[in-house]
Short mmCIF file of C-alpha atoms and ligand atoms in Angstrom, two decimals:
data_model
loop_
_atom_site.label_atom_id
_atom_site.label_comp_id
_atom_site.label_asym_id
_atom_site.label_seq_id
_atom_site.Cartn_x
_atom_site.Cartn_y
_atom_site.Cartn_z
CA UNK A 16 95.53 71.78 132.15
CA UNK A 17 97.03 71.16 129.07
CA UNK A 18 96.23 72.89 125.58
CA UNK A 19 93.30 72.13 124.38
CA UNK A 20 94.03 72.42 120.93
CA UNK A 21 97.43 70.11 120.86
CA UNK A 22 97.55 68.53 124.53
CA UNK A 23 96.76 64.94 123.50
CA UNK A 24 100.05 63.74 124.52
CA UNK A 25 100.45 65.89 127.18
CA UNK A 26 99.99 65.61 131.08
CA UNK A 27 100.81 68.73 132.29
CA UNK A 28 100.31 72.34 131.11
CA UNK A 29 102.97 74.42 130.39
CA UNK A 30 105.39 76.91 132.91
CA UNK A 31 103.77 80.16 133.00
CA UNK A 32 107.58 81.21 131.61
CA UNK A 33 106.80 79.18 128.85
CA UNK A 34 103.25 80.44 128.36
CA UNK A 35 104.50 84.14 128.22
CA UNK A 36 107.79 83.26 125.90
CA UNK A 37 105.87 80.82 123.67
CA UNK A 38 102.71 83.08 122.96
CA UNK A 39 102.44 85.61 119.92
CA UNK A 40 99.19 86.65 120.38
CA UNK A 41 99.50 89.87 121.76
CA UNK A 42 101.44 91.20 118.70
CA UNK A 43 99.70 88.32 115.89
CA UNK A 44 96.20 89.40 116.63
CA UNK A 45 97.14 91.73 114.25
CA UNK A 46 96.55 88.95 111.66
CA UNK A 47 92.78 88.26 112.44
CA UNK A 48 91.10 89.14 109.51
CA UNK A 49 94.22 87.80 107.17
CA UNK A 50 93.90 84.48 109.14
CA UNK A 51 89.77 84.50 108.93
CA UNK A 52 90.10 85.17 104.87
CA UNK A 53 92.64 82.50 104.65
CA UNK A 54 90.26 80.10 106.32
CA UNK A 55 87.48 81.31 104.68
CA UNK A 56 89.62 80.19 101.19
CA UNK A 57 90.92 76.91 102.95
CA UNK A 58 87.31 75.76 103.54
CA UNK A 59 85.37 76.37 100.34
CA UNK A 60 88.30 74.87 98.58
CA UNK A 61 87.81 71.73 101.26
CA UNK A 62 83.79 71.26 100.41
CA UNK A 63 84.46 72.00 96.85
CA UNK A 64 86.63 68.85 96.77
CA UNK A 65 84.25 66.88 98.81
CA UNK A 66 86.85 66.78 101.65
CA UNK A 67 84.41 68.33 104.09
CA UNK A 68 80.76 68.52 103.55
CA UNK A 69 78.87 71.92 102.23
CA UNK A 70 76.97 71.82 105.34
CA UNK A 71 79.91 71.84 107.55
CA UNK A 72 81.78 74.16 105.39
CA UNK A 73 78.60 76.77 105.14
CA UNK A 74 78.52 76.77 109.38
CA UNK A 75 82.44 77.34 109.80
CA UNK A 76 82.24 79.60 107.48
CA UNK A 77 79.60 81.35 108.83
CA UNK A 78 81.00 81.04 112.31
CA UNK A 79 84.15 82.68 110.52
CA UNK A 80 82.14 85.84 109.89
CA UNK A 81 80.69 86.19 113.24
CA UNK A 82 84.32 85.91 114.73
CA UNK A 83 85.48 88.62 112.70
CA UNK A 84 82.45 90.50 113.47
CA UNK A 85 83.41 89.67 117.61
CA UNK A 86 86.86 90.97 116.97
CA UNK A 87 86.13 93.94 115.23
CA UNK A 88 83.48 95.15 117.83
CA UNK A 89 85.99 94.05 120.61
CA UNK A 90 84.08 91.60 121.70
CA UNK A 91 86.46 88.71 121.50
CA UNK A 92 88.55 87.65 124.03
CA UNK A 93 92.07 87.07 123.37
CA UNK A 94 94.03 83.97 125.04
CA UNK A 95 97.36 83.83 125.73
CA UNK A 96 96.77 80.10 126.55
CA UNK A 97 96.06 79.46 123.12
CA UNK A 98 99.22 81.00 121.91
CA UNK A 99 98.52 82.82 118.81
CA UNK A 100 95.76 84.09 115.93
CA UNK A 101 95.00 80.85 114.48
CA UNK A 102 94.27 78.61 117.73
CA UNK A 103 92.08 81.59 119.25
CA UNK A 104 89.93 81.75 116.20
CA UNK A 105 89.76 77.99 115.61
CA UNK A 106 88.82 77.83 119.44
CA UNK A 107 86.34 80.09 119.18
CA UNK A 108 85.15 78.16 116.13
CA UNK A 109 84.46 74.98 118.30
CA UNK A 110 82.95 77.23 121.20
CA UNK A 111 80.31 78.11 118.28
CA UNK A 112 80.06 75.26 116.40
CA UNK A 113 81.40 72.14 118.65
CA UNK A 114 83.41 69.33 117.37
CA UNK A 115 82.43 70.29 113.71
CA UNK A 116 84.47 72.94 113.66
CA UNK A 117 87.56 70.60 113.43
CA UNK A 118 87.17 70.09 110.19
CA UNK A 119 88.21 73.13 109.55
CA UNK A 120 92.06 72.22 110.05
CA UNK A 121 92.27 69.29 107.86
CA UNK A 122 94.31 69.07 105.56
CA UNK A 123 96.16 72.13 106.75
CA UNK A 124 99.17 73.22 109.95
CA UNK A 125 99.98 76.56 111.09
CA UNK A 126 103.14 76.68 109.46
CA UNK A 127 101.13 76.94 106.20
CA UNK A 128 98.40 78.62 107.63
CA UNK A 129 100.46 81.71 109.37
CA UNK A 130 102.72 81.91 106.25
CA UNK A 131 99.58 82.86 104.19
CA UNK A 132 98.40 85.20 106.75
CA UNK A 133 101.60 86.78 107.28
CA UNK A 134 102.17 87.19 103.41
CA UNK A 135 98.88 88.61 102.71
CA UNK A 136 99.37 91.53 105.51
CA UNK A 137 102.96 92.32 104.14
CA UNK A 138 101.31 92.21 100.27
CA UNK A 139 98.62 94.12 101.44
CA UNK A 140 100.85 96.54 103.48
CA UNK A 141 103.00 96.68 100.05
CA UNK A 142 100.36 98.28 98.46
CA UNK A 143 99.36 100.39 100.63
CA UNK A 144 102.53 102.00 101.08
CA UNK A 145 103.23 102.06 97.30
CA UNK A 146 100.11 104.03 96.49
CA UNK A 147 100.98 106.09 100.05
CA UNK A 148 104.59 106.98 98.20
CA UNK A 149 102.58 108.07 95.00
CA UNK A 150 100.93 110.81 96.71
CA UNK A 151 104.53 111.82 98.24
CA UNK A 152 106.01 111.90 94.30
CA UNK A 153 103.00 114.30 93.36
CA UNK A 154 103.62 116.35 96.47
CA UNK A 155 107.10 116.79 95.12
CA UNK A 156 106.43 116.99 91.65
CA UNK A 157 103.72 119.77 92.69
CA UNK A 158 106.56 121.65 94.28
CA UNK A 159 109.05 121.35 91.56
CA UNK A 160 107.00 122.67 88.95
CA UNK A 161 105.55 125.74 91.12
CA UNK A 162 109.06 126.79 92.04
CA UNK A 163 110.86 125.67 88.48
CA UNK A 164 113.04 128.54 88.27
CA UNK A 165 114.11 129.47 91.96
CA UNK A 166 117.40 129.52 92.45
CA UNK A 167 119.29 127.82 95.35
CA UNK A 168 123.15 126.27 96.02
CA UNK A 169 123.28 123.44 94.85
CA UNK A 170 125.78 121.26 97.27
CA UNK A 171 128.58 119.20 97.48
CA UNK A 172 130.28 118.05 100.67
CA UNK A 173 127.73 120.30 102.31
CA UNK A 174 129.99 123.26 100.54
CA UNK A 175 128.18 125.71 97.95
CA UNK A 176 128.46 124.15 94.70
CA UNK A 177 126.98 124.97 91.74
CA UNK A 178 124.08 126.78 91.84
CA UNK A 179 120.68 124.88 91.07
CA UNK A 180 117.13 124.81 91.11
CA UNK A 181 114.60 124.17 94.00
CA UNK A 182 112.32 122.28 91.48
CA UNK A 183 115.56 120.18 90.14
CA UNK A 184 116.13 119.33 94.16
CA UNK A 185 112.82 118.32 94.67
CA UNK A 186 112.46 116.21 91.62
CA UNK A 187 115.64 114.38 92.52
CA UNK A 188 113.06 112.84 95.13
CA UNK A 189 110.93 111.94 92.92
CA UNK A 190 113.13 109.81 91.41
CA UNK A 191 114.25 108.07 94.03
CA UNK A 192 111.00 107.20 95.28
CA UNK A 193 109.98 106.09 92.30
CA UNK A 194 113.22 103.39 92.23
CA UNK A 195 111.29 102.65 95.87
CA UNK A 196 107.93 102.61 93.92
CA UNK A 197 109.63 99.91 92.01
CA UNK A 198 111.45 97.83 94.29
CA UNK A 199 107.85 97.60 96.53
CA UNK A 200 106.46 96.01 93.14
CA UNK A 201 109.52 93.96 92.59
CA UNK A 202 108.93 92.53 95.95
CA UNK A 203 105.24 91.97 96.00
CA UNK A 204 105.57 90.40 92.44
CA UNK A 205 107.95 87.64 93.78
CA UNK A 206 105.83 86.78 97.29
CA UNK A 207 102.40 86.43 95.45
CA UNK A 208 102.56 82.78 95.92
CA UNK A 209 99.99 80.85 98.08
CA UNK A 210 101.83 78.98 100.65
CA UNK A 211 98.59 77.44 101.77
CA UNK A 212 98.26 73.78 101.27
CA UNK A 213 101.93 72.68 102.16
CA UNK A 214 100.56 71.46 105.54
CA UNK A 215 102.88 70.87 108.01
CA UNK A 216 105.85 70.84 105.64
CA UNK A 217 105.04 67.78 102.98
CA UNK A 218 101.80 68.65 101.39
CA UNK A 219 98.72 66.76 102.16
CA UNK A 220 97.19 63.04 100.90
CA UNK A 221 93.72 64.84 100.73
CA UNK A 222 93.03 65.85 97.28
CA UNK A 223 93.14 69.71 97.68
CA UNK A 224 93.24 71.66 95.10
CA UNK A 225 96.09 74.76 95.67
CA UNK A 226 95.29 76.68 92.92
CA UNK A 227 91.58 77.61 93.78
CA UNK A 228 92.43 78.91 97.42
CA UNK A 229 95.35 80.70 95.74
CA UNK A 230 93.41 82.75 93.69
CA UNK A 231 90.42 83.25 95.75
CA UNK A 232 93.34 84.54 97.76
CA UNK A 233 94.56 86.97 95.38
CA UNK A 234 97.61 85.31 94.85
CA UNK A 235 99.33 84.43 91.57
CA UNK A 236 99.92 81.07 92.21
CA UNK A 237 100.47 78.35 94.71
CA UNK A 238 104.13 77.80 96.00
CA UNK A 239 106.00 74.85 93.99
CA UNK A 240 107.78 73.25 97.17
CA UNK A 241 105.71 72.71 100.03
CA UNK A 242 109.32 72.43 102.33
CA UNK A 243 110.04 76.22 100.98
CA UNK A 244 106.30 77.40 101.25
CA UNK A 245 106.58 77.11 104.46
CA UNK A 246 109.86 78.05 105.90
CA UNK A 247 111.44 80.48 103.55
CA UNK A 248 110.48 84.34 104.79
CA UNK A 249 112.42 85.97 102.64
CA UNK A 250 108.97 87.77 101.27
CA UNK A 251 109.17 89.97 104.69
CA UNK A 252 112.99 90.23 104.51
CA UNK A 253 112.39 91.76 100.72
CA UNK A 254 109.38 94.51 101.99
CA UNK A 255 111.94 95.39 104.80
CA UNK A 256 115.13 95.77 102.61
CA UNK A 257 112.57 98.29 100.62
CA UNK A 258 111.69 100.16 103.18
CA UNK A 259 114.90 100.01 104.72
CA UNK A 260 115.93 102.01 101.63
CA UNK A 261 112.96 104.01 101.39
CA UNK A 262 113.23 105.54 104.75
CA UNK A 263 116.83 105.88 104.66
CA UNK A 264 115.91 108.29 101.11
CA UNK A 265 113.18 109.77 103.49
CA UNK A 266 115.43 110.41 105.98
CA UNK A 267 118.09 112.22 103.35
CA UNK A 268 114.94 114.69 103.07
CA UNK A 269 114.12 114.94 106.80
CA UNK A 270 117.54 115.94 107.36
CA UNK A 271 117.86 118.83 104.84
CA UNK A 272 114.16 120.36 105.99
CA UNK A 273 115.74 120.36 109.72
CA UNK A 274 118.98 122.21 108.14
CA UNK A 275 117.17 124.24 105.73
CA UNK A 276 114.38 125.70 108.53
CA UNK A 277 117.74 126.42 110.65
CA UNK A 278 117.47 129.94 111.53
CA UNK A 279 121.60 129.87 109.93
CA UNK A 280 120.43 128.91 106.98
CA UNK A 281 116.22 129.55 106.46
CA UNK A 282 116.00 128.11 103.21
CA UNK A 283 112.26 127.20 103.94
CA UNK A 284 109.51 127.68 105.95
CA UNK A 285 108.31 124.82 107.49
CA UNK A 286 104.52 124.88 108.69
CA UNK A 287 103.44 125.18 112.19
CA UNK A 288 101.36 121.77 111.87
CA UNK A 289 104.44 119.82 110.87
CA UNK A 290 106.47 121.90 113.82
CA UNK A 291 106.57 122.26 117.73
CA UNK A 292 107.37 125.41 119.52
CA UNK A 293 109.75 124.45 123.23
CA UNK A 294 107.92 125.01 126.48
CA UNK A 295 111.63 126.97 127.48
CA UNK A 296 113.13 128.48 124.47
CA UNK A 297 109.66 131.11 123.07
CA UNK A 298 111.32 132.30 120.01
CA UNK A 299 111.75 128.23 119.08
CA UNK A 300 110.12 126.08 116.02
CA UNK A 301 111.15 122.61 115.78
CA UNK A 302 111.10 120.83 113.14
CA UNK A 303 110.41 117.53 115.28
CA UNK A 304 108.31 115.65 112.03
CA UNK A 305 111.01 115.94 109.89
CA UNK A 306 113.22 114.85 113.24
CA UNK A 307 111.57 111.78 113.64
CA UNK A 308 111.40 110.67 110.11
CA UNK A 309 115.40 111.22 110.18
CA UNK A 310 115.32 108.72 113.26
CA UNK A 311 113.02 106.07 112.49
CA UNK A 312 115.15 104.85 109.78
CA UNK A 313 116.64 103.14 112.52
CA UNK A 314 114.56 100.64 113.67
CA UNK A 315 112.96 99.77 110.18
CA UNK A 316 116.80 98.71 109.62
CA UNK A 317 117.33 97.28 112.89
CA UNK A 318 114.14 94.74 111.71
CA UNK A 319 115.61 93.90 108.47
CA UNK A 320 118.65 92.99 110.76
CA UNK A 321 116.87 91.54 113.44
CA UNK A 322 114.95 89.23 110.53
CA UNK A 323 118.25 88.61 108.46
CA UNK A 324 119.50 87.07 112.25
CA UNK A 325 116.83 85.08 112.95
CA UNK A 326 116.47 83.37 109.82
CA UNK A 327 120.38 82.70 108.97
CA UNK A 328 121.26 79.12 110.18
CA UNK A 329 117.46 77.56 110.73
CA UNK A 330 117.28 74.49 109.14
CA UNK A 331 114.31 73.72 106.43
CA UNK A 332 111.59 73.56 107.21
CA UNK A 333 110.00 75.61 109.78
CA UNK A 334 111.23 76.65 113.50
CA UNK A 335 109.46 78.66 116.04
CA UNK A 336 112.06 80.70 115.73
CA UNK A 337 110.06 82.36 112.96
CA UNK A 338 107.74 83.20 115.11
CA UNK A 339 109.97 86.04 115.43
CA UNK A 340 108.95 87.55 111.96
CA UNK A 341 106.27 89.72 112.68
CA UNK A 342 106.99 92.11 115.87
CA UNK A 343 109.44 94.16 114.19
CA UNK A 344 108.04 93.64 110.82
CA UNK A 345 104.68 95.14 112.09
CA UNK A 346 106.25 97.81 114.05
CA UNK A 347 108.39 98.64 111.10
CA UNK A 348 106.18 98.85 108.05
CA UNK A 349 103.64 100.69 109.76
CA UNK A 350 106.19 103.43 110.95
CA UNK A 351 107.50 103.69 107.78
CA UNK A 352 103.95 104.46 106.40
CA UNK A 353 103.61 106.98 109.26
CA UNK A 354 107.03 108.38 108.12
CA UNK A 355 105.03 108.90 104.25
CA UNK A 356 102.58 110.32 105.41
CA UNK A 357 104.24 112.81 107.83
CA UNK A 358 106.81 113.64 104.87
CA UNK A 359 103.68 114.29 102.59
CA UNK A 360 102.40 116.57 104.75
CA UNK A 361 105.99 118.74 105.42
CA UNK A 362 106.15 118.98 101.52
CA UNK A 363 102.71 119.94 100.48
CA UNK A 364 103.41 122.75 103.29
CA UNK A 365 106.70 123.87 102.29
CA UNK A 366 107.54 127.08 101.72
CA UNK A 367 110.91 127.96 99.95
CA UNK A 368 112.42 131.67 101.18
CA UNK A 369 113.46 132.89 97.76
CA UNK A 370 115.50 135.81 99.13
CA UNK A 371 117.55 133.89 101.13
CA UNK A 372 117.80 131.07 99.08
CA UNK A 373 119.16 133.27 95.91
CA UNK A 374 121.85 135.07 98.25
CA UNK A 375 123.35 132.03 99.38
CA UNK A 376 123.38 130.55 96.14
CA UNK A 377 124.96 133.34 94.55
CA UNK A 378 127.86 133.12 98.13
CA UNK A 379 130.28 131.16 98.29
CA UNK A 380 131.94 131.27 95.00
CA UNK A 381 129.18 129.14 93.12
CA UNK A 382 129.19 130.37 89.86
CA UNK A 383 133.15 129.88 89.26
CA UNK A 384 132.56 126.72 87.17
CA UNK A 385 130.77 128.94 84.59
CA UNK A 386 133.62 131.22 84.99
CA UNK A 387 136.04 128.39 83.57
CA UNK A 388 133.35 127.48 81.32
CA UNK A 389 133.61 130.36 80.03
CA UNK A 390 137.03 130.55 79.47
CA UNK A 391 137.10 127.35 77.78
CA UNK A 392 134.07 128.29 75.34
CA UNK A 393 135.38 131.64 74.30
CA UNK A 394 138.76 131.62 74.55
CA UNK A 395 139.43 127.29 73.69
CA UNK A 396 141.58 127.29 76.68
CA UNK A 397 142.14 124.00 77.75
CA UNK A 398 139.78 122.95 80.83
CA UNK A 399 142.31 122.42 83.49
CA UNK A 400 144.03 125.49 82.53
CA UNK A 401 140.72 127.61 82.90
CA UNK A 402 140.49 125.42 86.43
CA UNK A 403 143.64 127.16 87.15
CA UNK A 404 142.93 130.63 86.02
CA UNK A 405 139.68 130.35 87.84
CA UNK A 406 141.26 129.39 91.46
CA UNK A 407 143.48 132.41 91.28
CA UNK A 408 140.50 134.84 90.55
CA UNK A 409 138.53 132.93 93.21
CA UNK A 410 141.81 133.69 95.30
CA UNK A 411 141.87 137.08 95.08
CA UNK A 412 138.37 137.67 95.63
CA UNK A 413 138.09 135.81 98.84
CA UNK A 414 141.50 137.85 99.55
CA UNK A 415 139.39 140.91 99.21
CA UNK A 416 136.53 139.70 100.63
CA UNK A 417 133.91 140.14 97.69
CA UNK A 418 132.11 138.04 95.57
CA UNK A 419 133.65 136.82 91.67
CA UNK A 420 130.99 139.44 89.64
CA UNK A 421 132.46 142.82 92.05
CA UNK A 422 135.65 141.99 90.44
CA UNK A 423 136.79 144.39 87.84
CA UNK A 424 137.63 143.54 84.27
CA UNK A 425 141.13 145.00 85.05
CA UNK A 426 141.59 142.74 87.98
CA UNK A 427 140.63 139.88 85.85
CA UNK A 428 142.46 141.01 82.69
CA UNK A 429 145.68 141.06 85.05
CA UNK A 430 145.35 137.34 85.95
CA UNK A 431 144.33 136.23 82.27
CA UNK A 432 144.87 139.40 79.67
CA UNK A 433 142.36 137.75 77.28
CA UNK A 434 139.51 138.10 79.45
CA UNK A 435 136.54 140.62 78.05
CA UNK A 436 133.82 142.43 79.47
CA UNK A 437 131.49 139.27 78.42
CA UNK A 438 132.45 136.94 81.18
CA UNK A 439 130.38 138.74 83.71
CA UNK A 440 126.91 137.31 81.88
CA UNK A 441 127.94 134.42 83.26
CA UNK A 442 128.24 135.08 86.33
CA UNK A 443 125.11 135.43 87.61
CA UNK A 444 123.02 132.76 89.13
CA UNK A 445 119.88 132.56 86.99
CA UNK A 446 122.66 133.05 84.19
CA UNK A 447 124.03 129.90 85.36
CA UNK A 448 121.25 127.33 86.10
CA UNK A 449 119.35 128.65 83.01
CA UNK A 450 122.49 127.59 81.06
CA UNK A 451 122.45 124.19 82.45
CA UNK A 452 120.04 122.26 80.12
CA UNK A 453 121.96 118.82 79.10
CA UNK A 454 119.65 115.97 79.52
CA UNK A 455 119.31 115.69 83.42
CA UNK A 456 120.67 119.23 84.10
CA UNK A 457 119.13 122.38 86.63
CA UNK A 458 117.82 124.73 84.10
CA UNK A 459 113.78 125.57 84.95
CA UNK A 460 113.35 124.30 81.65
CA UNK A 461 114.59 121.18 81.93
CA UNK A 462 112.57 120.99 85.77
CA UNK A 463 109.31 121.66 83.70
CA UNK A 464 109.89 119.10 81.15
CA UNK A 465 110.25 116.16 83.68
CA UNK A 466 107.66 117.84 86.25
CA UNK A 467 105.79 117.17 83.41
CA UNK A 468 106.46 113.75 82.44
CA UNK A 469 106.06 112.52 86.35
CA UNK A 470 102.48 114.46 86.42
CA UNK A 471 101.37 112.57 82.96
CA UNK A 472 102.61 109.24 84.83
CA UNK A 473 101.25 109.94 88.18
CA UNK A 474 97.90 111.28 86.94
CA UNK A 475 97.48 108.28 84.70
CA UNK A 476 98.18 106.03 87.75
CA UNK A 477 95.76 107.46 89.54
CA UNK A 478 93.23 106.86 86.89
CA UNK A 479 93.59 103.72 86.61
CA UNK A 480 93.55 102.87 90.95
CA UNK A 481 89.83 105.00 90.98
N1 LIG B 9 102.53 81.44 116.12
C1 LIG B 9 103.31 80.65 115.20
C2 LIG B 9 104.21 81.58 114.38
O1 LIG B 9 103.98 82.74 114.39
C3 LIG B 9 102.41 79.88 114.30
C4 LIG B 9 102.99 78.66 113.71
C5 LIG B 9 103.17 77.63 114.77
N2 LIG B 9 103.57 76.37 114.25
C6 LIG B 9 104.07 75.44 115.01
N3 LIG B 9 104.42 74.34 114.46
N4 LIG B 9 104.24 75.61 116.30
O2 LIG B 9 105.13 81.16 113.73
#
């Protein structure tokens, strides 16, 4: 049998090869409700032009609501013989309605049709995740301003740097989720368009009127070109570049909690809901959350790939090769909400070891910038000099085995005679990150100031989504 929905022309139906390679439903049913509010739109806007008649338009849409209702009660039946979302509802529509319900499609294809729906679930999935990634900021923020002032190494190279604050490391994730924040906005700014209306590729002769089902859509306007409305998916490609980065930023995190919880290093605690225990090892806690947030960075990048591929080299307007949009698109939004979530979670639960992370930071020779700083302030030596000065004290320390402060004034006086007995305020490590307070800098009260800005803007978000 051939299709009921396009088969006019056709004798035969197709391979069953074909049927399973040619069909998206099983991954665009996703789309119902998109596709059903997008038809909804189409058909209002068709009876308010006198396209269609209200009565018409009043049943399908009507018989609309029932198939929604069907689908969300699982209740419908899905076909893989009618390919995708749109020709299983419209089907449906006719099994309700009869040959009324084929009004419904005038004036309209499913290249403009599944470019709406697929636009409004990656909009809608935009904002979701944005507001998701506002609860992750105040999760940080929370953290930075309850542990201000503990002291931890700062890092370079994965070598103890400087020492710095826990609240300055956790704010540095605040801001770069909030250059995320932004780039999700940036994104959903530029695909607010309504492709719905270019038809097939051309536009329509029926006298529709684009701007009404844009904005009972939601959307800002109706796309210009009806050739780029519906063949250009660079929309998807922009959500996936953003939470390509995003996860990769998550993943930054993910992989410090699983090196901090180390039993080498037991920076933090991590809680038992975020970890596993092994069903070998009993003294084990993994930190498998944080694990898998690391890892599925990969295959939210491997869709922004996979989508870059597909869509380099296809002529205007559209191919079926787009079909290929929304698999990995689906697969990788949603994990990368699951990732924001998971990471929300591991932070509000975090526990910082404050011994342990004040002994390392004090290791390692991490306060011998503020010994050269030091020399430079009080005795105007120039700063690679002090550098120099600095490396041979750091020398014979590590030659001795102890840390810069358990050297003795005479040692120090031997390697730089004008040394006095008030270099060693300096050199310990609340000494040092309280001294930090340029613009940017460690010091706890620098942390509290910008905790403090990021609550005012946070809170005052949140205000205004209730
Ligand atoms: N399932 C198709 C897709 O996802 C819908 C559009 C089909 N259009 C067409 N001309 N065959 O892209």
């Amino acid at each position: 049998m051939s299709n009921k929905m396009w088969g006019g022309r056709f004798s035969e139906g197709p391979d069953a090869i074909m049927e399973e390679i040619n069909a998206s439903i099983d991954f665009d049913k996703k789309l119902y409700s998109q596709d059903i509010t997008g038809s909804k739109a189409h058909v209002a806007m068709l009876a308010h032009q006198g396209i269609v008649s209200s009565q018409d338009a009043q049943a399908i849409s009507e018989g609309l609501t029932k198939i929604q209702e069907e689908i969300e009660h699982g209740e419908f039946t899905f076909s893989r013989a009618l390919e995708d979302i749109h020709m299983n509802v419209e089907s449906r529509l006719a099994d309700l309605l009869g040959p009324s319900a084929g009004r419904l499609h005038t004036a309209r294809s499913r290249n403009d049709q599944v470019a709406t729906d697929f636009r409004l679930w990656v909009r809608d999935t935009m904002d979701t995740l944005d507001a998701q990634l506002a609860d992750l900021q105040m999760a940080f923020v929370e953290k930075a301003n309850e542990h201000a002032g503990v002291v931890m190494p700062g890092f370079t190279h994965l070598q103890s740097a400087q020492p710095v604050t826990f609240g300055h490391h956790m704010l540095a994730y605040v801001e770069m989720l909030g250059r995320d924040r932004g780039r999700v906005q940036d994104a959903r700014r530029r695909m607010n368009e309504s492709p719905l209306g270019c038809a097939a590729l051309a536009g329509t002769s029926f006298p529709i009127d684009r701007h009404m089902t844009a904005e009972s859509l939601g959307f800002d306007r109706p796309t210009a070109n009806s050739l780029d409305g519906v063949s250009d998916r660079d929309f998807a490609l922009e959500a996936l570049s953003a939470a390509s980065i995003c996860a990769m930023h998550l993943s930054r995190f993910a992989e410090e909690l699983v090196i901090w919880s180390s039993a080498q290093f037991r920076f933090v605690q991590l809680s038992d809901k975020f970890s596993t225990g092994s069903s070998i090892m009993p003294q084990k806690r993994n930190p498998d959350a944080a694990e898998l947030v690391r890892a599925k960075v990969g295959r939210i990048i491997g869709a922004l790939n996979a989508l870059l591929i597909v869509m380099k080299g296809l002529p205007l307007t559209y191919s079926k090769d787009m079909q290929e949009d929304k698999e990995q698109a689906f697969d990788a939004l949603q994990n990368l909400s699951l990732c924001i979530a998971a990471m929300t979670g591991m932070v509000k639960d975090l526990e910082p070891n404050k011994k342990e992370l004040k002994k390392a930071a004090g290791s390692g020779y991490s306060t011998a910038t503020d010994l050269a700083d030091w020399l430079v302030r009080s005795l105007d030596m120039p700063f690679r000099n002090a550098h120099h000065v600095t490396g041979t004290l750091v020398a014979m320390a590590v030659e001795r085995n102890i840390e810069l402060h358990k050297l003795t004034l005479e040692e120090m006086q031997s390697v730089e005679p004008s040394i006095t007995e008030d270099i060693f305020s300096v050199l310990s490590v609340d000494k040092s990150v309280r001294s930090r307070v340029s613009y940017g800098g460690t010091a706890p009260q620098n942390v509290r100031k910008q905790a403090k800005r990021w609550l005012k803007i946070l809170e005052r978000e949140q205000a205004a989504r209730q």
